[in-house]
């Protein structure tokens, strides 16, 4: 575990040496949503494979790099591509970048993802503000010896997505006339999509959307005292609510909302 902490510090030192200074907001860009990073001015680009300790992303549509740049005067650190549990990474790797962010002193994190709609009033190619989450992954990234320097053993998750951040997203969407759903995101491990029975269960248990990411990162961010905002792109209706599911549709739907998505992210980051 001490080695793990050393690895986190090494990665943070490397990023500092490579010009990553103050960060107003960090952003994790989900499947098909990476293009937002191209709107950052004076970007420094650091591929994950150059950062000591960083795992390397393998999913199509994930560039696997950090982009540090400026947006309307705000310093932004964007992750183009994340590490999924279903890729075979241990949880410690999945949340490694968040721990590096914590050591860098980052206080605000905007997480995004592609998700399936479970709430029948949703439709594909809509954006959803994440108000809370359900961890259906069957594990937790904090299992194991606690790194007390990074946060408490039993972190409070009562305000996993901070209220002021949620209000800011709603106000920005309203100003920009971007339709915005809101709801609870439930994370399954994947990589198979859920069955219709699992989706019915998720709905009864309070989910509005399902996906295969985000929850581990949000748990670790909360433990470290980082304030989190979450936005899902509903790329499809979940299993049983539409005929079939496939990854191509997910990629296409995220492409079709990318202009709204980019505009909303810019407005939120500027206002934060
Ligand atoms: N289920 C899980 N993850 C997803 C989905 C889904 O329907 N759509 C996009 N990511």
CSV table of C-alpha atoms and ligand atoms in Angstrom, one decimal:
chain,number,residue,atom,x,y,z
A,1,UNK,CA,0.0,0.0,0.0
A,2,UNK,CA,2.9,2.4,0.7
A,3,UNK,CA,4.2,1.6,-2.7
A,4,UNK,CA,0.8,2.5,-4.1
A,5,UNK,CA,0.9,5.9,-2.4
A,6,UNK,CA,4.5,6.4,-3.7
A,7,UNK,CA,3.2,5.7,-7.2
A,8,UNK,CA,0.5,8.3,-6.8
A,9,UNK,CA,3.1,10.9,-5.6
A,10,UNK,CA,5.4,10.0,-8.5
A,11,UNK,CA,2.6,10.6,-11.0
A,12,UNK,CA,1.7,13.9,-9.3
A,13,UNK,CA,5.3,15.0,-9.3
A,14,UNK,CA,5.7,14.1,-13.0
A,15,UNK,CA,2.6,16.1,-13.9
A,16,UNK,CA,3.8,19.1,-11.9
A,17,UNK,CA,7.2,18.9,-13.7
A,18,UNK,CA,5.3,18.8,-17.0
A,19,UNK,CA,3.6,22.1,-16.4
A,20,UNK,CA,0.4,21.0,-14.7
A,21,UNK,CA,0.0,23.7,-12.1
A,22,UNK,CA,-3.2,25.0,-10.5
A,23,UNK,CA,-6.4,23.3,-11.7
A,24,UNK,CA,-9.8,25.0,-11.2
A,25,UNK,CA,-11.8,22.0,-12.4
A,26,UNK,CA,-10.9,18.5,-13.5
A,27,UNK,CA,-13.1,16.7,-16.1
A,28,UNK,CA,-13.4,13.1,-17.0
A,29,UNK,CA,-14.7,12.7,-20.5
A,30,UNK,CA,-16.7,9.5,-21.1
A,31,UNK,CA,-17.2,7.3,-24.1
A,32,UNK,CA,-17.5,9.3,-27.3
A,33,UNK,CA,-17.4,12.6,-25.3
A,34,UNK,CA,-13.6,13.3,-25.5
A,35,UNK,CA,-13.9,16.0,-28.1
A,36,UNK,CA,-14.6,18.6,-25.4
A,37,UNK,CA,-10.9,18.7,-24.6
A,38,UNK,CA,-10.2,20.2,-28.0
A,39,UNK,CA,-11.9,23.4,-26.8
A,40,UNK,CA,-9.2,24.1,-24.3
A,41,UNK,CA,-6.8,26.9,-25.1
A,42,UNK,CA,-3.0,26.6,-24.9
A,43,UNK,CA,-3.3,22.9,-24.3
A,44,UNK,CA,-0.5,20.7,-22.8
A,45,UNK,CA,-1.2,17.1,-23.8
A,46,UNK,CA,0.2,14.2,-21.8
A,47,UNK,CA,-0.6,10.6,-23.0
A,48,UNK,CA,-1.3,8.3,-20.2
A,49,UNK,CA,1.5,5.9,-21.1
A,50,UNK,CA,4.0,8.7,-20.4
A,51,UNK,CA,2.8,9.2,-16.8
A,52,UNK,CA,4.4,6.9,-14.3
A,53,UNK,CA,1.9,4.5,-12.7
A,54,UNK,CA,-1.0,5.4,-15.0
A,55,UNK,CA,-2.7,2.4,-16.6
A,56,UNK,CA,-3.4,2.6,-20.3
A,57,UNK,CA,-6.9,2.8,-21.7
A,58,UNK,CA,-8.0,0.1,-24.3
A,59,UNK,CA,-11.5,1.0,-25.3
A,60,UNK,CA,-12.3,2.3,-28.8
A,61,UNK,CA,-13.3,6.0,-28.7
A,62,UNK,CA,-11.0,6.7,-25.6
A,63,UNK,CA,-7.9,8.6,-26.6
A,64,UNK,CA,-6.1,7.9,-23.3
A,65,UNK,CA,-4.5,11.2,-22.5
A,66,UNK,CA,-4.6,14.2,-20.2
A,67,UNK,CA,-5.3,17.6,-21.7
A,68,UNK,CA,-4.5,20.7,-19.5
A,69,UNK,CA,-5.6,24.0,-20.8
A,70,UNK,CA,-7.6,27.1,-20.3
A,71,UNK,CA,-11.3,27.7,-20.8
A,72,UNK,CA,-12.7,31.2,-20.4
A,73,UNK,CA,-9.9,31.9,-17.9
A,74,UNK,CA,-10.4,28.7,-15.9
A,75,UNK,CA,-7.6,26.1,-15.7
A,76,UNK,CA,-9.0,22.7,-16.7
A,77,UNK,CA,-7.5,19.3,-16.5
A,78,UNK,CA,-9.4,16.9,-18.8
A,79,UNK,CA,-9.0,13.1,-18.9
A,80,UNK,CA,-9.8,11.9,-22.4
A,81,UNK,CA,-10.6,8.3,-21.6
A,82,UNK,CA,-10.9,6.6,-18.3
A,83,UNK,CA,-10.1,3.1,-16.8
A,84,UNK,CA,-13.0,0.8,-16.5
A,85,UNK,CA,-13.3,-2.1,-14.1
A,86,UNK,CA,-14.5,-4.3,-17.0
A,87,UNK,CA,-11.2,-3.9,-18.8
A,88,UNK,CA,-9.6,-5.9,-16.0
A,89,UNK,CA,-8.0,-3.1,-14.1
A,90,UNK,CA,-8.1,-3.5,-10.4
A,91,UNK,CA,-10.1,-0.8,-8.6
A,92,UNK,CA,-6.8,0.8,-7.4
A,93,UNK,CA,-6.0,1.4,-11.1
A,94,UNK,CA,-9.5,2.6,-12.0
A,95,UNK,CA,-9.3,5.3,-9.3
A,96,UNK,CA,-5.6,6.0,-9.6
A,97,UNK,CA,-6.1,9.3,-11.6
A,98,UNK,CA,-8.5,10.6,-9.0
A,99,UNK,CA,-6.0,10.0,-6.2
A,100,UNK,CA,-3.4,11.8,-8.3
A,101,UNK,CA,-5.9,14.7,-8.6
A,102,UNK,CA,-6.3,14.7,-4.8
A,103,UNK,CA,-2.6,14.9,-4.3
A,104,UNK,CA,-2.4,17.8,-6.9
A,105,UNK,CA,-4.9,19.7,-4.7
A,106,UNK,CA,-7.8,19.6,-7.1
A,107,UNK,CA,-11.1,20.5,-5.4
A,108,UNK,CA,-13.7,20.2,-8.2
A,109,UNK,CA,-14.4,17.3,-10.5
A,110,UNK,CA,-16.9,17.0,-13.4
A,111,UNK,CA,-17.5,13.4,-14.3
A,112,UNK,CA,-19.3,12.4,-17.5
A,113,UNK,CA,-20.3,9.1,-19.0
A,114,UNK,CA,-22.5,7.4,-21.5
A,115,UNK,CA,-25.5,5.6,-19.9
A,116,UNK,CA,-28.6,3.7,-20.7
A,117,UNK,CA,-31.9,5.2,-19.8
A,118,UNK,CA,-33.9,3.3,-17.2
A,119,UNK,CA,-36.5,5.9,-16.5
A,120,UNK,CA,-39.1,5.4,-19.3
A,121,UNK,CA,-39.7,9.1,-19.7
A,122,UNK,CA,-36.1,9.5,-21.0
A,123,UNK,CA,-35.1,9.0,-24.6
A,124,UNK,CA,-31.7,8.4,-26.2
A,125,UNK,CA,-29.4,11.4,-27.1
A,126,UNK,CA,-30.5,13.3,-24.0
A,127,UNK,CA,-28.3,14.7,-21.2
A,128,UNK,CA,-28.9,13.8,-17.5
A,129,UNK,CA,-27.7,15.6,-14.5
A,130,UNK,CA,-26.6,12.9,-12.0
A,131,UNK,CA,-28.2,13.7,-8.6
A,132,UNK,CA,-27.0,10.5,-6.8
A,133,UNK,CA,-25.8,7.0,-7.6
A,134,UNK,CA,-26.2,3.4,-6.7
A,135,UNK,CA,-23.2,1.1,-6.5
A,136,UNK,CA,-24.2,-2.2,-8.2
A,137,UNK,CA,-20.6,-3.1,-8.9
A,138,UNK,CA,-20.3,-5.6,-6.1
A,139,UNK,CA,-17.2,-4.0,-4.8
A,140,UNK,CA,-15.9,-0.6,-3.6
A,141,UNK,CA,-12.6,1.1,-4.4
A,142,UNK,CA,-11.9,1.9,-0.8
A,143,UNK,CA,-11.8,-1.8,0.3
A,144,UNK,CA,-8.4,-2.6,1.7
A,145,UNK,CA,-6.0,-0.7,3.9
A,146,UNK,CA,-7.1,3.0,4.2
A,147,UNK,CA,-4.7,5.7,3.0
A,148,UNK,CA,-5.4,8.1,5.8
A,149,UNK,CA,-3.6,10.9,4.0
A,150,UNK,CA,-6.2,10.7,1.2
A,151,UNK,CA,-9.2,10.6,3.4
A,152,UNK,CA,-11.2,8.9,6.1
A,153,UNK,CA,-11.9,5.2,6.4
A,154,UNK,CA,-15.7,5.7,6.3
A,155,UNK,CA,-16.4,8.7,4.1
A,156,UNK,CA,-19.9,10.2,4.1
A,157,UNK,CA,-21.7,9.8,0.7
A,158,UNK,CA,-24.7,11.9,1.6
A,159,UNK,CA,-23.8,14.6,-0.8
A,160,UNK,CA,-21.8,12.7,-3.4
A,161,UNK,CA,-22.8,15.2,-6.1
A,162,UNK,CA,-22.8,18.5,-4.4
A,163,UNK,CA,-26.0,20.5,-4.4
A,164,UNK,CA,-24.6,23.8,-5.6
A,165,UNK,CA,-23.0,22.1,-8.5
A,166,UNK,CA,-26.3,20.5,-9.5
A,167,UNK,CA,-28.0,23.9,-9.4
A,168,UNK,CA,-25.3,25.4,-11.5
A,169,UNK,CA,-25.8,22.7,-14.2
A,170,UNK,CA,-29.5,23.2,-14.2
A,171,UNK,CA,-29.2,26.9,-14.5
A,172,UNK,CA,-26.6,26.6,-17.3
A,173,UNK,CA,-28.8,24.1,-19.2
A,174,UNK,CA,-31.8,26.4,-18.9
A,175,UNK,CA,-29.8,29.5,-20.1
A,176,UNK,CA,-28.6,27.5,-23.1
A,177,UNK,CA,-32.0,26.0,-23.8
A,178,UNK,CA,-30.5,22.5,-23.5
A,179,UNK,CA,-33.0,19.9,-22.5
A,180,UNK,CA,-31.7,18.2,-19.3
A,181,UNK,CA,-33.1,15.2,-17.4
A,182,UNK,CA,-32.0,14.5,-13.9
A,183,UNK,CA,-31.7,11.3,-11.9
A,184,UNK,CA,-29.9,8.5,-10.2
A,185,UNK,CA,-27.1,6.7,-12.0
A,186,UNK,CA,-26.6,3.0,-11.2
A,187,UNK,CA,-23.2,1.4,-12.0
A,188,UNK,CA,-23.0,-2.3,-13.0
A,189,UNK,CA,-19.6,-3.8,-13.9
A,190,UNK,CA,-20.4,-4.7,-17.5
A,191,UNK,CA,-19.0,-5.4,-20.0
A,192,UNK,CA,-22.2,-7.2,-21.0
A,193,UNK,CA,-25.1,-4.9,-21.1
A,194,UNK,CA,-27.7,-5.6,-18.4
A,195,UNK,CA,-30.7,-8.0,-18.9
A,196,UNK,CA,-34.2,-6.6,-19.0
A,197,UNK,CA,-34.7,-8.2,-15.5
A,198,UNK,CA,-31.7,-6.4,-14.1
A,199,UNK,CA,-33.0,-3.1,-15.6
A,200,UNK,CA,-36.4,-3.7,-14.0
A,201,UNK,CA,-34.7,-4.3,-10.7
A,202,UNK,CA,-32.5,-1.2,-11.1
A,203,UNK,CA,-35.7,0.8,-11.7
A,204,UNK,CA,-37.5,-0.5,-8.7
A,205,UNK,CA,-34.4,0.2,-6.6
A,206,UNK,CA,-34.4,3.8,-7.7
A,207,UNK,CA,-32.2,4.1,-10.8
A,208,UNK,CA,-32.9,6.4,-13.7
A,209,UNK,CA,-29.8,5.5,-15.8
A,210,UNK,CA,-27.3,2.7,-15.9
A,211,UNK,CA,-23.6,2.5,-16.9
A,212,UNK,CA,-20.3,0.8,-16.3
A,213,UNK,CA,-18.2,3.6,-14.8
A,214,UNK,CA,-18.1,6.8,-12.7
A,215,UNK,CA,-19.2,5.4,-9.3
A,216,UNK,CA,-15.7,4.2,-8.2
A,217,UNK,CA,-14.2,7.6,-9.2
A,218,UNK,CA,-16.9,9.5,-7.4
A,219,UNK,CA,-16.5,7.5,-4.2
A,220,UNK,CA,-12.7,8.2,-4.2
A,221,UNK,CA,-13.3,11.9,-5.0
A,222,UNK,CA,-15.7,12.2,-2.1
A,223,UNK,CA,-13.3,10.5,0.2
A,224,UNK,CA,-10.7,13.0,-0.8
A,225,UNK,CA,-13.0,16.0,-0.2
A,226,UNK,CA,-13.3,16.8,-4.0
A,227,UNK,CA,-16.7,18.3,-4.9
A,228,UNK,CA,-18.3,16.3,-7.8
A,229,UNK,CA,-20.7,17.2,-10.6
A,230,UNK,CA,-21.9,14.3,-12.8
A,231,UNK,CA,-23.5,14.5,-16.3
A,232,UNK,CA,-24.6,11.4,-18.2
A,233,UNK,CA,-25.3,11.2,-21.9
A,234,UNK,CA,-28.2,8.9,-22.3
A,235,UNK,CA,-27.1,7.0,-25.4
A,236,UNK,CA,-29.8,4.4,-25.6
A,237,UNK,CA,-32.7,3.1,-23.6
A,238,UNK,CA,-31.6,0.3,-21.3
A,239,UNK,CA,-32.3,-3.4,-22.0
A,240,UNK,CA,-36.0,-4.3,-22.4
A,241,UNK,CA,-36.9,-0.7,-23.1
A,242,UNK,CA,-35.7,-0.8,-26.7
A,243,UNK,CA,-35.2,-3.7,-29.1
A,244,UNK,CA,-31.5,-4.4,-29.0
A,245,UNK,CA,-28.4,-2.7,-27.6
A,246,UNK,CA,-25.1,-2.2,-29.3
A,247,UNK,CA,-21.9,-0.2,-28.7
A,248,UNK,CA,-22.1,1.5,-32.2
A,249,UNK,CA,-25.4,3.1,-31.1
A,250,UNK,CA,-23.8,4.4,-27.9
A,251,UNK,CA,-21.0,6.0,-30.0
A,252,UNK,CA,-23.5,7.5,-32.5
A,253,UNK,CA,-25.8,8.9,-29.8
A,254,UNK,CA,-23.0,10.6,-27.9
A,255,UNK,CA,-21.8,12.1,-31.2
A,256,UNK,CA,-25.3,13.5,-31.8
A,257,UNK,CA,-25.4,15.4,-28.5
A,258,UNK,CA,-21.8,16.4,-28.4
A,259,UNK,CA,-22.5,20.1,-29.3
A,260,UNK,CA,-25.0,20.5,-26.4
A,261,UNK,CA,-22.7,18.5,-24.2
A,262,UNK,CA,-19.7,20.7,-25.0
A,263,UNK,CA,-21.7,23.9,-24.5
A,264,UNK,CA,-23.1,22.7,-21.2
A,265,UNK,CA,-19.7,21.7,-19.9
A,266,UNK,CA,-18.1,25.0,-20.9
A,267,UNK,CA,-20.9,27.0,-19.2
A,268,UNK,CA,-20.6,24.9,-16.0
A,269,UNK,CA,-16.8,25.1,-15.8
A,270,UNK,CA,-16.9,28.8,-16.5
A,271,UNK,CA,-19.5,29.4,-13.7
A,272,UNK,CA,-17.7,27.1,-11.1
B,1,LIG,N1,-25.9,-0.1,-20.0
B,1,LIG,C1,-24.7,0.1,-19.4
B,1,LIG,N2,-23.8,0.9,-19.8
B,1,LIG,C2,-24.2,1.7,-20.8
B,1,LIG,C3,-25.4,1.6,-21.5
B,1,LIG,C4,-26.3,0.7,-21.0
B,1,LIG,O1,-27.5,0.5,-21.5
B,1,LIG,N3,-25.4,2.6,-22.5
B,1,LIG,C5,-24.2,3.2,-22.4
B,1,LIG,N4,-23.4,2.7,-21.4
